Amino acid sequence: MTESGNATKASWDPLRVDLGERSYDIRFYNNATDALVADIKALCPERAFVVTNETIWSAQGERFGAAMQAAGVDFTTAMVGDGEKYKTLDSASALYDRLLEERFSRRATVIAFGGGVIGDLAGFVAATFLRGVRFIQVPTTVVAMVDSSIGGKTGVDHRLGKNLIGAFYQPALVAVDLAYLKTLDDHNRHGGFAEIIKYGVIYDAALFDYLEKNVTRALKLESEPLLHVTRRSCEIKAAVVGQDEFEGGLRAILNFGHTFAHAIESVGEYKERQFHGQAVAIGMVAAGELACRLGMFSAGEQARLVKLIETAGLPTRIPEGMKAEQIVEGMKSDKKVVSGRQRFVLPTRLGEVVLRDDVETPAVLKLLRDLGAT
Ligand code: GLY
């Protein structure tokens, strides 16, 4: 597909996530709720259970709900609290209660209408309710559109760490309307671009180059660059998941920057304010710098990475007051720790990364201090 001249289309060719009998489409719409709902309707044999939150529903839900009604889809909405702190077994339990009280059957379709928290939680409920019912993702944030809605990672957090309870459960459709991004707040919009930059570093130097030239326009939600970077990101995610659905190897490259990020997110202000993308940005800088110090990545490419992250309005240094030891401690509760060794995803050049589990803690502590930790 070429994007040139496509900004006025209602929808674009779907991408396929190729997983044998669990394959599905990622469909892109251009402010076209009726087309999106028509595709959902085709996959709803009976009633639908739409999981969302008040913030998203008040911004986008009226039009979506009206289109669902007009199309004759029988649906109920279930509200979850807004934010990561609601991605819990308690929230899942409240959703099971509703599904059972309202007598949803195995022919139910659970629809996640929202960002990553809603998608992960609703997907987990879809995976487990009556041993699994159909699931559709309608992502409304950048992170959800390019990352969390694709690939079937569903789950909830535990007090000891993020995403520790969950299941791989693929959706039947990911329905992406880029118009939903118009009501997204600045910090979530910029944060989502950290994931897009990630795809350039781990897989596609051409995407990285494109972002260097166009990230500011894409961040302003200009149609052509926005479509290009989101579609390319989804394509990469689909390709990686298609090769390694259950994270036996390759899929781990998607965690570039995330080992540091999850630890940064588990302390201080970042925990309170849910700056996931911002933490990923700092994590990518840290991973790039670590790779430089190990002699694997050039200083010139690291400088380009830092510059792109800055241009995207994202932070490149660890927030004031965070302690290096505390971050290293947070990294140990990461579920990607293998046989007691911390595994890092490190770039060898822009567009390629490798996994390393031989980095000693003192080197990590020094790195974190050099990036602003105390
Ligand atoms: N977000 C990382 C993955 O889906 O594997």
mmCIF file of C-alpha atoms and ligand atoms in Angstrom:
data_model
loop_
_atom_site.group_PDB
_atom_site.id
_atom_site.type_symbol
_atom_site.label_atom_id
_atom_site.label_comp_id
_atom_site.label_asym_id
_atom_site.label_seq_id
_atom_site.Cartn_x
_atom_site.Cartn_y
_atom_site.Cartn_z
ATOM 1 C CA MET A 1 0.000 0.000 0.000
ATOM 2 C CA THR A 2 1.233 3.498 -0.691
ATOM 3 C CA GLU A 3 -0.134 6.242 1.488
ATOM 4 C CA SER A 4 0.181 9.087 -0.966
ATOM 5 C CA GLY A 5 -3.231 10.623 -1.607
ATOM 6 C CA ASN A 6 -4.837 8.246 0.870
ATOM 7 C CA ALA A 7 -5.627 10.759 3.598
ATOM 8 C CA THR A 8 -9.232 11.078 2.460
ATOM 9 C CA LYS A 9 -9.998 7.341 2.399
ATOM 10 C CA ALA A 10 -12.448 5.884 4.944
ATOM 11 C CA SER A 11 -10.299 2.806 5.512
ATOM 12 C CA TRP A 12 -7.139 1.148 4.252
ATOM 13 C CA ASP A 13 -6.104 -2.384 3.370
ATOM 14 C CA PRO A 14 -5.958 -4.572 6.469
ATOM 15 C CA LEU A 15 -2.746 -6.044 7.824
ATOM 16 C CA ARG A 16 -2.769 -9.722 8.732
ATOM 17 C CA VAL A 17 -1.396 -11.228 11.925
ATOM 18 C CA ASP A 18 -0.518 -14.661 10.646
ATOM 19 C CA LEU A 19 -0.990 -17.263 13.380
ATOM 20 C CA GLY A 20 -2.600 -20.237 11.662
ATOM 21 C CA GLU A 21 -6.096 -20.777 12.997
ATOM 22 C CA ARG A 22 -5.630 -17.826 15.373
ATOM 23 C CA SER A 23 -4.878 -15.379 12.516
ATOM 24 C CA TYR A 24 -6.692 -12.036 12.393
ATOM 25 C CA ASP A 25 -6.763 -8.645 10.722
ATOM 26 C CA ILE A 26 -5.618 -5.276 11.938
ATOM 27 C CA ARG A 27 -7.970 -2.872 10.146
ATOM 28 C CA PHE A 28 -7.380 0.869 9.805
ATOM 29 C CA TYR A 29 -10.195 3.426 9.568
ATOM 30 C CA ASN A 30 -10.115 7.156 8.940
ATOM 31 C CA ASN A 31 -12.766 8.641 11.206
ATOM 32 C CA ALA A 32 -15.170 5.975 9.966
ATOM 33 C CA THR A 33 -17.125 4.606 12.922
ATOM 34 C CA ASP A 34 -19.838 3.057 10.736
ATOM 35 C CA ALA A 35 -17.286 1.015 8.778
ATOM 36 C CA LEU A 36 -15.550 -0.028 11.990
ATOM 37 C CA VAL A 37 -18.839 -1.096 13.584
ATOM 38 C CA ALA A 38 -19.860 -3.006 10.438
ATOM 39 C CA ASP A 39 -16.670 -5.078 10.770
ATOM 40 C CA ILE A 40 -17.355 -5.655 14.474
ATOM 41 C CA LYS A 41 -20.942 -6.683 13.747
ATOM 42 C CA ALA A 42 -19.750 -9.331 11.306
ATOM 43 C CA LEU A 43 -17.852 -10.958 14.193
ATOM 44 C CA CYS A 44 -20.585 -10.760 16.872
ATOM 45 C CA PRO A 45 -22.840 -13.817 16.700
ATOM 46 C CA GLU A 46 -24.773 -12.685 19.762
ATOM 47 C CA ARG A 47 -24.474 -10.030 22.457
ATOM 48 C CA ALA A 48 -21.373 -7.892 22.907
ATOM 49 C CA PHE A 49 -19.866 -6.764 26.200
ATOM 50 C CA VAL A 50 -17.984 -3.482 25.727
ATOM 51 C CA VAL A 51 -15.325 -2.842 28.376
ATOM 52 C CA THR A 52 -14.259 0.793 28.638
ATOM 53 C CA ASN A 53 -13.808 3.634 31.140
ATOM 54 C CA GLU A 54 -15.650 6.910 31.724
ATOM 55 C CA THR A 55 -12.860 9.069 30.286
ATOM 56 C CA ILE A 56 -12.709 7.210 26.982
ATOM 57 C CA TRP A 57 -16.425 6.682 26.764
ATOM 58 C CA SER A 58 -17.202 10.370 27.306
ATOM 59 C CA ALA A 59 -14.694 11.309 24.580
ATOM 60 C CA GLN A 60 -15.505 8.632 21.982
ATOM 61 C CA GLY A 61 -18.258 6.388 23.227
ATOM 62 C CA GLU A 62 -21.348 8.325 22.204
ATOM 63 C CA ARG A 63 -20.603 8.003 18.499
ATOM 64 C CA PHE A 64 -19.417 4.404 18.805
ATOM 65 C CA GLY A 65 -22.477 3.428 20.879
ATOM 66 C CA ALA A 66 -24.858 5.164 18.458
ATOM 67 C CA ALA A 67 -23.245 3.354 15.498
ATOM 68 C CA MET A 68 -23.491 0.007 17.341
ATOM 69 C CA GLN A 69 -27.188 0.667 17.994
ATOM 70 C CA ALA A 70 -27.858 1.784 14.447
ATOM 71 C CA ALA A 71 -26.146 -1.363 13.154
ATOM 72 C CA GLY A 72 -28.340 -3.508 15.424
ATOM 73 C CA VAL A 73 -25.531 -4.882 17.600
ATOM 74 C CA ASP A 74 -26.959 -5.894 20.977
ATOM 75 C CA PHE A 75 -24.417 -4.647 23.507
ATOM 76 C CA THR A 76 -23.863 -3.669 27.140
ATOM 77 C CA THR A 77 -21.114 -1.367 28.398
ATOM 78 C CA ALA A 78 -19.058 -2.116 31.504
ATOM 79 C CA MET A 79 -17.018 0.700 33.030
ATOM 80 C CA VAL A 80 -13.656 0.126 34.672
ATOM 81 C CA GLY A 81 -11.751 2.780 36.682
ATOM 82 C CA ASP A 82 -9.299 4.886 34.667
ATOM 83 C CA GLY A 83 -5.658 3.907 35.079
ATOM 84 C CA GLU A 84 -3.167 1.100 35.635
ATOM 85 C CA LYS A 85 -4.230 0.727 39.269
ATOM 86 C CA TYR A 86 -7.514 -0.789 38.034
ATOM 87 C CA LYS A 87 -5.773 -3.519 36.010
ATOM 88 C CA THR A 88 -6.412 -6.032 38.780
ATOM 89 C CA LEU A 89 -8.075 -9.328 39.531
ATOM 90 C CA ASP A 90 -10.720 -7.327 41.454
ATOM 91 C CA SER A 91 -11.658 -5.471 38.271
ATOM 92 C CA ALA A 92 -11.705 -8.747 36.340
ATOM 93 C CA SER A 93 -13.923 -10.247 39.019
ATOM 94 C CA ALA A 94 -16.397 -7.355 38.769
ATOM 95 C CA LEU A 95 -16.557 -7.946 35.001
ATOM 96 C CA TYR A 96 -17.189 -11.712 35.477
ATOM 97 C CA ASP A 97 -20.017 -10.766 37.874
ATOM 98 C CA ARG A 98 -21.642 -8.589 35.228
ATOM 99 C CA LEU A 99 -21.230 -11.196 32.485
ATOM 100 C CA LEU A 100 -22.756 -13.920 34.652
ATOM 101 C CA GLU A 101 -25.553 -11.784 36.137
ATOM 102 C CA GLU A 102 -26.519 -10.654 32.655
ATOM 103 C CA ARG A 103 -26.355 -14.255 31.399
ATOM 104 C CA PHE A 104 -23.816 -13.861 28.662
ATOM 105 C CA SER A 105 -23.143 -17.178 26.939
ATOM 106 C CA ARG A 106 -20.200 -18.731 25.129
ATOM 107 C CA ARG A 107 -21.384 -16.866 22.038
ATOM 108 C CA ALA A 108 -20.630 -13.522 23.720
ATOM 109 C CA THR A 109 -18.076 -11.117 22.239
ATOM 110 C CA VAL A 110 -15.961 -9.033 24.604
ATOM 111 C CA ILE A 111 -14.902 -5.726 23.054
ATOM 112 C CA ALA A 112 -12.076 -3.670 24.579
ATOM 113 C CA PHE A 113 -12.744 -0.003 23.811
ATOM 114 C CA GLY A 114 -9.797 1.953 25.185
ATOM 115 C CA GLY A 115 -6.079 1.940 25.855
ATOM 116 C CA GLY A 116 -3.660 -0.698 27.083
ATOM 117 C CA VAL A 117 -5.204 -1.183 30.527
ATOM 118 C CA ILE A 118 -8.662 -1.800 29.107
ATOM 119 C CA GLY A 119 -7.281 -4.069 26.368
ATOM 120 C CA ASP A 120 -5.190 -6.211 28.702
ATOM 121 C CA LEU A 121 -7.958 -6.537 31.300
ATOM 122 C CA ALA A 122 -10.816 -7.164 28.850
ATOM 123 C CA GLY A 123 -8.652 -9.661 26.956
ATOM 124 C CA PHE A 124 -7.935 -11.570 30.152
ATOM 125 C CA VAL A 125 -11.649 -11.674 30.963
ATOM 126 C CA ALA A 126 -12.422 -12.844 27.397
ATOM 127 C CA ALA A 127 -9.739 -15.547 27.710
ATOM 128 C CA THR A 128 -11.127 -16.907 30.965
ATOM 129 C CA PHE A 129 -14.897 -16.301 30.961
ATOM 130 C CA LEU A 130 -16.520 -19.679 30.219
ATOM 131 C CA ARG A 131 -13.012 -20.833 29.167
ATOM 132 C CA GLY A 132 -12.825 -18.244 26.435
ATOM 133 C CA VAL A 133 -15.158 -16.129 24.312
ATOM 134 C CA ARG A 134 -14.519 -14.062 21.208
ATOM 135 C CA PHE A 135 -12.505 -10.903 21.760
ATOM 136 C CA ILE A 136 -12.165 -7.693 19.715
ATOM 137 C CA GLN A 137 -9.756 -4.829 20.341
ATOM 138 C CA VAL A 138 -10.752 -1.234 19.546
ATOM 139 C CA PRO A 139 -7.639 0.661 20.705
ATOM 140 C CA THR A 140 -7.982 4.385 21.363
ATOM 141 C CA THR A 141 -4.406 5.326 22.355
ATOM 142 C CA VAL A 142 -1.126 5.234 20.413
ATOM 143 C CA VAL A 143 0.372 2.552 22.676
ATOM 144 C CA ALA A 144 -2.674 0.343 22.305
ATOM 145 C CA MET A 145 -2.852 0.860 18.530
ATOM 146 C CA VAL A 146 0.765 0.001 17.767
ATOM 147 C CA ASP A 147 1.581 -2.413 20.556
ATOM 148 C CA SER A 148 -0.666 -3.757 23.287
ATOM 149 C CA SER A 149 -3.764 -4.573 21.195
ATOM 150 C CA ILE A 150 -1.724 -6.803 18.850
ATOM 151 C CA GLY A 151 -0.242 -10.151 19.769
ATOM 152 C CA GLY A 152 -2.552 -11.547 22.406
ATOM 153 C CA LYS A 153 -0.807 -10.606 25.638
ATOM 154 C CA THR A 154 -3.633 -10.199 28.132
ATOM 155 C CA GLY A 155 -3.533 -9.967 31.892
ATOM 156 C CA VAL A 156 -3.638 -8.038 35.117
ATOM 157 C CA ASP A 157 -1.076 -6.668 37.550
ATOM 158 C CA HIS A 158 -0.188 -8.144 40.937
ATOM 159 C CA ARG A 159 1.062 -6.141 43.923
ATOM 160 C CA LEU A 160 4.485 -7.689 43.265
ATOM 161 C CA GLY A 161 4.686 -6.532 39.650
ATOM 162 C CA LYS A 162 3.018 -5.595 36.391
ATOM 163 C CA ASN A 163 1.358 -8.190 34.115
ATOM 164 C CA LEU A 164 2.264 -11.101 36.372
ATOM 165 C CA ILE A 165 -1.134 -12.839 35.948
ATOM 166 C CA GLY A 166 -2.348 -13.402 32.406
ATOM 167 C CA ALA A 167 -2.758 -15.471 29.285
ATOM 168 C CA PHE A 168 -1.861 -15.383 25.622
ATOM 169 C CA TYR A 169 -5.224 -14.910 23.937
ATOM 170 C CA GLN A 170 -5.508 -13.504 20.448
ATOM 171 C CA PRO A 171 -8.306 -11.146 19.424
ATOM 172 C CA ALA A 172 -10.475 -11.856 16.385
ATOM 173 C CA LEU A 173 -9.952 -8.299 15.092
ATOM 174 C CA VAL A 174 -7.962 -5.165 15.948
ATOM 175 C CA ALA A 175 -9.958 -2.161 14.702
ATOM 176 C CA VAL A 176 -7.853 1.012 14.612
ATOM 177 C CA ASP A 177 -9.488 4.383 13.921
ATOM 178 C CA LEU A 178 -6.730 6.993 13.971
ATOM 179 C CA ALA A 179 -9.342 9.711 14.617
ATOM 180 C CA TYR A 180 -9.582 8.494 18.215
ATOM 181 C CA LEU A 181 -6.154 10.012 18.816
ATOM 182 C CA LYS A 182 -7.576 13.523 18.442
ATOM 183 C CA THR A 183 -8.934 13.475 21.983
ATOM 184 C CA LEU A 184 -5.862 11.834 23.520
ATOM 185 C CA ASP A 185 -4.013 14.055 26.003
ATOM 186 C CA ASP A 186 -0.472 15.233 25.198
ATOM 187 C CA HIS A 187 1.380 13.024 27.614
ATOM 188 C CA ASN A 188 -0.236 9.840 26.340
ATOM 189 C CA ARG A 189 0.211 10.887 22.705
ATOM 190 C CA HIS A 190 3.911 11.633 23.144
ATOM 191 C CA GLY A 191 4.367 8.563 25.352
ATOM 192 C CA GLY A 192 2.930 6.337 22.620
ATOM 193 C CA PHE A 193 5.577 7.548 20.218
ATOM 194 C CA ALA A 194 8.240 5.928 22.392
ATOM 195 C CA GLU A 195 6.856 2.564 21.205
ATOM 196 C CA ILE A 196 6.969 3.718 17.579
ATOM 197 C CA ILE A 197 10.615 4.819 17.948
ATOM 198 C CA LYS A 198 11.273 1.416 19.529
ATOM 199 C CA TYR A 199 10.192 -0.366 16.327
ATOM 200 C CA GLY A 200 12.668 1.701 14.328
ATOM 201 C CA VAL A 201 15.533 0.759 16.634
ATOM 202 C CA ILE A 202 14.748 -2.944 16.962
ATOM 203 C CA TYR A 203 13.684 -3.780 13.419
ATOM 204 C CA ASP A 204 13.600 -1.073 10.793
ATOM 205 C CA ALA A 205 16.289 1.538 10.162
ATOM 206 C CA ALA A 206 14.112 3.036 7.393
ATOM 207 C CA LEU A 207 11.337 3.709 9.924
ATOM 208 C CA PHE A 208 13.922 5.317 12.201
ATOM 209 C CA ASP A 209 15.131 7.566 9.345
ATOM 210 C CA TYR A 210 11.526 8.442 8.470
ATOM 211 C CA LEU A 211 10.832 9.397 12.088
ATOM 212 C CA GLU A 212 13.881 11.633 12.189
ATOM 213 C CA LYS A 213 12.345 13.638 9.361
ATOM 214 C CA ASN A 214 8.648 13.407 10.210
ATOM 215 C CA VAL A 215 8.067 12.750 13.905
ATOM 216 C CA THR A 216 6.921 16.313 14.625
ATOM 217 C CA ARG A 217 4.288 16.137 11.869
ATOM 218 C CA ALA A 218 3.152 12.705 12.980
ATOM 219 C CA LEU A 219 2.836 13.974 16.559
ATOM 220 C CA LYS A 220 0.590 16.755 15.270
ATOM 221 C CA LEU A 221 -1.559 13.926 13.885
ATOM 222 C CA GLU A 222 -1.028 14.903 10.248
ATOM 223 C CA SER A 223 -2.669 12.091 8.318
ATOM 224 C CA GLU A 224 0.105 10.873 6.011
ATOM 225 C CA PRO A 225 2.973 10.610 8.513
ATOM 226 C CA LEU A 226 0.658 9.360 11.254
ATOM 227 C CA LEU A 227 -0.704 6.598 9.036
ATOM 228 C CA HIS A 228 2.776 5.672 7.838
ATOM 229 C CA VAL A 229 4.337 5.316 11.290
ATOM 230 C CA THR A 230 1.381 3.579 12.942
ATOM 231 C CA ARG A 231 0.876 1.090 10.082
ATOM 232 C CA ARG A 232 4.573 0.308 9.849
ATOM 233 C CA SER A 233 4.700 -0.233 13.617
ATOM 234 C CA CYS A 234 1.706 -2.593 13.442
ATOM 235 C CA GLU A 235 3.334 -4.422 10.521
ATOM 236 C CA ILE A 236 6.501 -4.965 12.544
ATOM 237 C CA LYS A 237 4.572 -6.086 15.606
ATOM 238 C CA ALA A 238 2.550 -8.506 13.454
ATOM 239 C CA ALA A 239 5.742 -9.867 11.847
ATOM 240 C CA VAL A 240 7.448 -10.435 15.197
ATOM 241 C CA VAL A 241 4.399 -12.038 16.824
ATOM 242 C CA GLY A 242 3.816 -14.124 13.686
ATOM 243 C CA GLN A 243 7.278 -15.654 14.137
ATOM 244 C CA ASP A 244 7.185 -16.065 17.915
ATOM 245 C CA GLU A 245 3.695 -15.894 19.395
ATOM 246 C CA PHE A 246 4.610 -17.205 22.853
ATOM 247 C CA GLU A 247 7.895 -15.324 23.327
ATOM 248 C CA GLY A 248 10.229 -18.275 23.011
ATOM 249 C CA GLY A 249 12.897 -15.975 21.541
ATOM 250 C CA LEU A 250 12.456 -13.216 18.969
ATOM 251 C CA ARG A 251 9.416 -11.581 20.597
ATOM 252 C CA ALA A 252 11.638 -10.515 23.508
ATOM 253 C CA ILE A 253 13.108 -7.792 21.249
ATOM 254 C CA LEU A 254 9.830 -5.909 21.744
ATOM 255 C CA ASN A 255 10.984 -5.317 25.315
ATOM 256 C CA PHE A 256 13.736 -2.948 24.185
ATOM 257 C CA GLY A 257 13.892 -0.182 26.810
ATOM 258 C CA HIS A 258 11.236 -1.906 28.909
ATOM 259 C CA THR A 259 13.517 -3.597 31.459
ATOM 260 C CA PHE A 260 14.640 -0.178 32.674
ATOM 261 C CA ALA A 261 11.186 1.313 32.076
ATOM 262 C CA HIS A 262 9.251 -1.128 34.237
ATOM 263 C CA ALA A 263 11.680 -0.513 37.084
ATOM 264 C CA ILE A 264 11.473 3.290 36.673
ATOM 265 C CA GLU A 265 7.687 2.987 36.593
ATOM 266 C CA SER A 266 7.662 1.048 39.832
ATOM 267 C CA VAL A 267 9.097 3.968 41.812
ATOM 268 C CA GLY A 268 8.056 7.499 42.705
ATOM 269 C CA GLU A 269 6.195 9.926 40.538
ATOM 270 C CA TYR A 270 6.196 7.647 37.515
ATOM 271 C CA LYS A 271 4.137 5.107 39.421
ATOM 272 C CA GLU A 272 1.632 7.763 40.427
ATOM 273 C CA ARG A 273 1.324 9.379 37.035
ATOM 274 C CA GLN A 274 1.514 6.416 34.681
ATOM 275 C CA PHE A 275 4.221 7.726 32.421
ATOM 276 C CA HIS A 276 4.759 4.390 30.662
ATOM 277 C CA GLY A 277 5.946 5.788 27.327
ATOM 278 C CA GLN A 278 8.106 8.368 29.070
ATOM 279 C CA ALA A 279 9.737 5.576 31.091
ATOM 280 C CA VAL A 280 10.269 3.552 27.893
ATOM 281 C CA ALA A 281 11.993 6.593 26.344
ATOM 282 C CA ILE A 282 14.447 6.792 29.245
ATOM 283 C CA GLY A 283 14.824 3.005 29.129
ATOM 284 C CA MET A 284 15.777 3.143 25.441
ATOM 285 C CA VAL A 285 18.396 5.818 26.152
ATOM 286 C CA ALA A 286 19.774 3.652 28.977
ATOM 287 C CA ALA A 287 19.858 0.512 26.801
ATOM 288 C CA GLY A 288 21.571 2.409 23.963
ATOM 289 C CA GLU A 289 24.132 3.903 26.344
ATOM 290 C CA LEU A 290 24.796 0.479 27.888
ATOM 291 C CA ALA A 291 25.352 -0.956 24.404
ATOM 292 C CA CYS A 292 27.816 1.887 23.677
ATOM 293 C CA ARG A 293 29.734 1.133 26.868
ATOM 294 C CA LEU A 294 29.895 -2.544 25.897
ATOM 295 C CA GLY A 295 31.365 -1.504 22.537
ATOM 296 C CA MET A 296 28.371 -2.848 20.580
ATOM 297 C CA PHE A 297 26.716 0.390 19.406
ATOM 298 C CA SER A 298 28.274 3.555 18.017
ATOM 299 C CA ALA A 299 28.225 6.885 19.851
ATOM 300 C CA GLY A 300 26.927 8.503 16.659
ATOM 301 C CA GLU A 301 23.866 6.220 16.513
ATOM 302 C CA GLN A 302 23.233 6.693 20.236
ATOM 303 C CA ALA A 303 23.300 10.473 19.678
ATOM 304 C CA ARG A 304 20.691 10.037 16.914
ATOM 305 C CA LEU A 305 18.511 7.969 19.230
ATOM 306 C CA VAL A 306 18.712 10.561 22.019
ATOM 307 C CA LYS A 307 17.959 13.382 19.553
ATOM 308 C CA LEU A 308 14.898 11.617 18.121
ATOM 309 C CA ILE A 309 13.534 10.930 21.602
ATOM 310 C CA GLU A 310 14.019 14.602 22.504
ATOM 311 C CA THR A 311 12.363 15.743 19.277
ATOM 312 C CA ALA A 312 9.387 13.567 20.170
ATOM 313 C CA GLY A 313 9.071 15.553 23.411
ATOM 314 C CA LEU A 314 10.135 12.642 25.574
ATOM 315 C CA PRO A 315 12.584 12.566 28.498
ATOM 316 C CA THR A 316 16.102 11.156 28.157
ATOM 317 C CA ARG A 317 17.276 11.291 31.776
ATOM 318 C CA ILE A 318 16.148 9.551 34.940
ATOM 319 C CA PRO A 319 13.819 11.794 36.968
ATOM 320 C CA GLU A 320 15.374 13.598 39.902
ATOM 321 C CA GLY A 321 15.391 11.797 43.213
ATOM 322 C CA MET A 322 15.269 8.216 41.904
ATOM 323 C CA LYS A 323 17.856 5.945 43.459
ATOM 324 C CA ALA A 324 19.956 3.665 41.240
ATOM 325 C CA GLU A 325 19.691 0.807 43.769
ATOM 326 C CA GLN A 326 15.918 1.145 43.855
ATOM 327 C CA ILE A 327 15.732 0.890 40.055
ATOM 328 C CA VAL A 328 18.013 -2.172 39.984
ATOM 329 C CA GLU A 329 15.852 -3.753 42.692
ATOM 330 C CA GLY A 330 12.742 -3.025 40.569
ATOM 331 C CA MET A 331 14.420 -4.696 37.592
ATOM 332 C CA LYS A 332 14.742 -7.951 39.544
ATOM 333 C CA SER A 333 10.950 -8.369 39.786
ATOM 334 C CA ASP A 334 10.708 -8.195 35.982
ATOM 335 C CA LYS A 335 9.294 -11.503 34.724
ATOM 336 C CA LYS A 336 11.880 -11.508 31.949
ATOM 337 C CA VAL A 337 14.653 -12.296 34.433
ATOM 338 C CA VAL A 338 15.990 -15.657 33.158
ATOM 339 C CA SER A 339 17.686 -18.079 35.603
ATOM 340 C CA GLY A 340 18.376 -15.175 37.950
ATOM 341 C CA ARG A 341 20.147 -13.161 35.214
ATOM 342 C CA GLN A 342 18.803 -9.839 34.021
ATOM 343 C CA ARG A 343 18.265 -9.924 30.284
ATOM 344 C CA PHE A 344 18.789 -6.728 28.292
ATOM 345 C CA VAL A 345 17.735 -5.969 24.727
ATOM 346 C CA LEU A 346 20.633 -3.940 23.309
ATOM 347 C CA PRO A 347 21.118 -2.334 19.889
ATOM 348 C CA THR A 348 24.026 -3.275 17.650
ATOM 349 C CA ARG A 349 22.958 -0.664 15.090
ATOM 350 C CA LEU A 350 19.759 1.248 14.354
ATOM 351 C CA GLY A 351 17.362 -1.444 13.116
ATOM 352 C CA GLU A 352 18.920 -4.398 14.946
ATOM 353 C CA VAL A 353 19.108 -5.565 18.556
ATOM 354 C CA VAL A 354 20.449 -8.590 20.428
ATOM 355 C CA LEU A 355 19.704 -10.100 23.852
ATOM 356 C CA ARG A 356 22.465 -10.008 26.502
ATOM 357 C CA ASP A 357 22.352 -11.476 29.999
ATOM 358 C CA ASP A 358 25.991 -10.951 30.975
ATOM 359 C CA VAL A 359 25.879 -7.359 32.221
ATOM 360 C CA GLU A 360 27.168 -6.955 35.784
ATOM 361 C CA THR A 361 25.148 -4.947 38.328
ATOM 362 C CA PRO A 362 27.921 -2.389 39.134
ATOM 363 C CA ALA A 363 27.975 -1.362 35.447
ATOM 364 C CA VAL A 364 24.199 -0.898 35.515
ATOM 365 C CA LEU A 365 24.353 1.162 38.724
ATOM 366 C CA LYS A 366 27.024 3.425 37.231
ATOM 367 C CA LEU A 367 25.010 3.840 34.045
ATOM 368 C CA LEU A 368 21.880 4.806 36.003
ATOM 369 C CA ARG A 369 23.840 7.355 38.063
ATOM 370 C CA ASP A 370 25.338 8.853 34.915
ATOM 371 C CA LEU A 371 21.785 9.227 33.583
ATOM 372 C CA GLY A 372 20.619 11.159 36.636
ATOM 373 C CA ALA A 373 19.812 8.617 39.347
ATOM 374 C CA THR A 374 21.339 9.162 42.795
HETATM 375 N N1 GLY B 1 4.481 -5.499 24.260
HETATM 376 C C1 GLY B 1 5.402 -6.571 24.110
HETATM 377 C C2 GLY B 1 4.793 -7.784 23.473
HETATM 378 O O1 GLY B 1 3.675 -7.754 23.043
HETATM 379 O O2 GLY B 1 5.445 -8.797 23.400
#
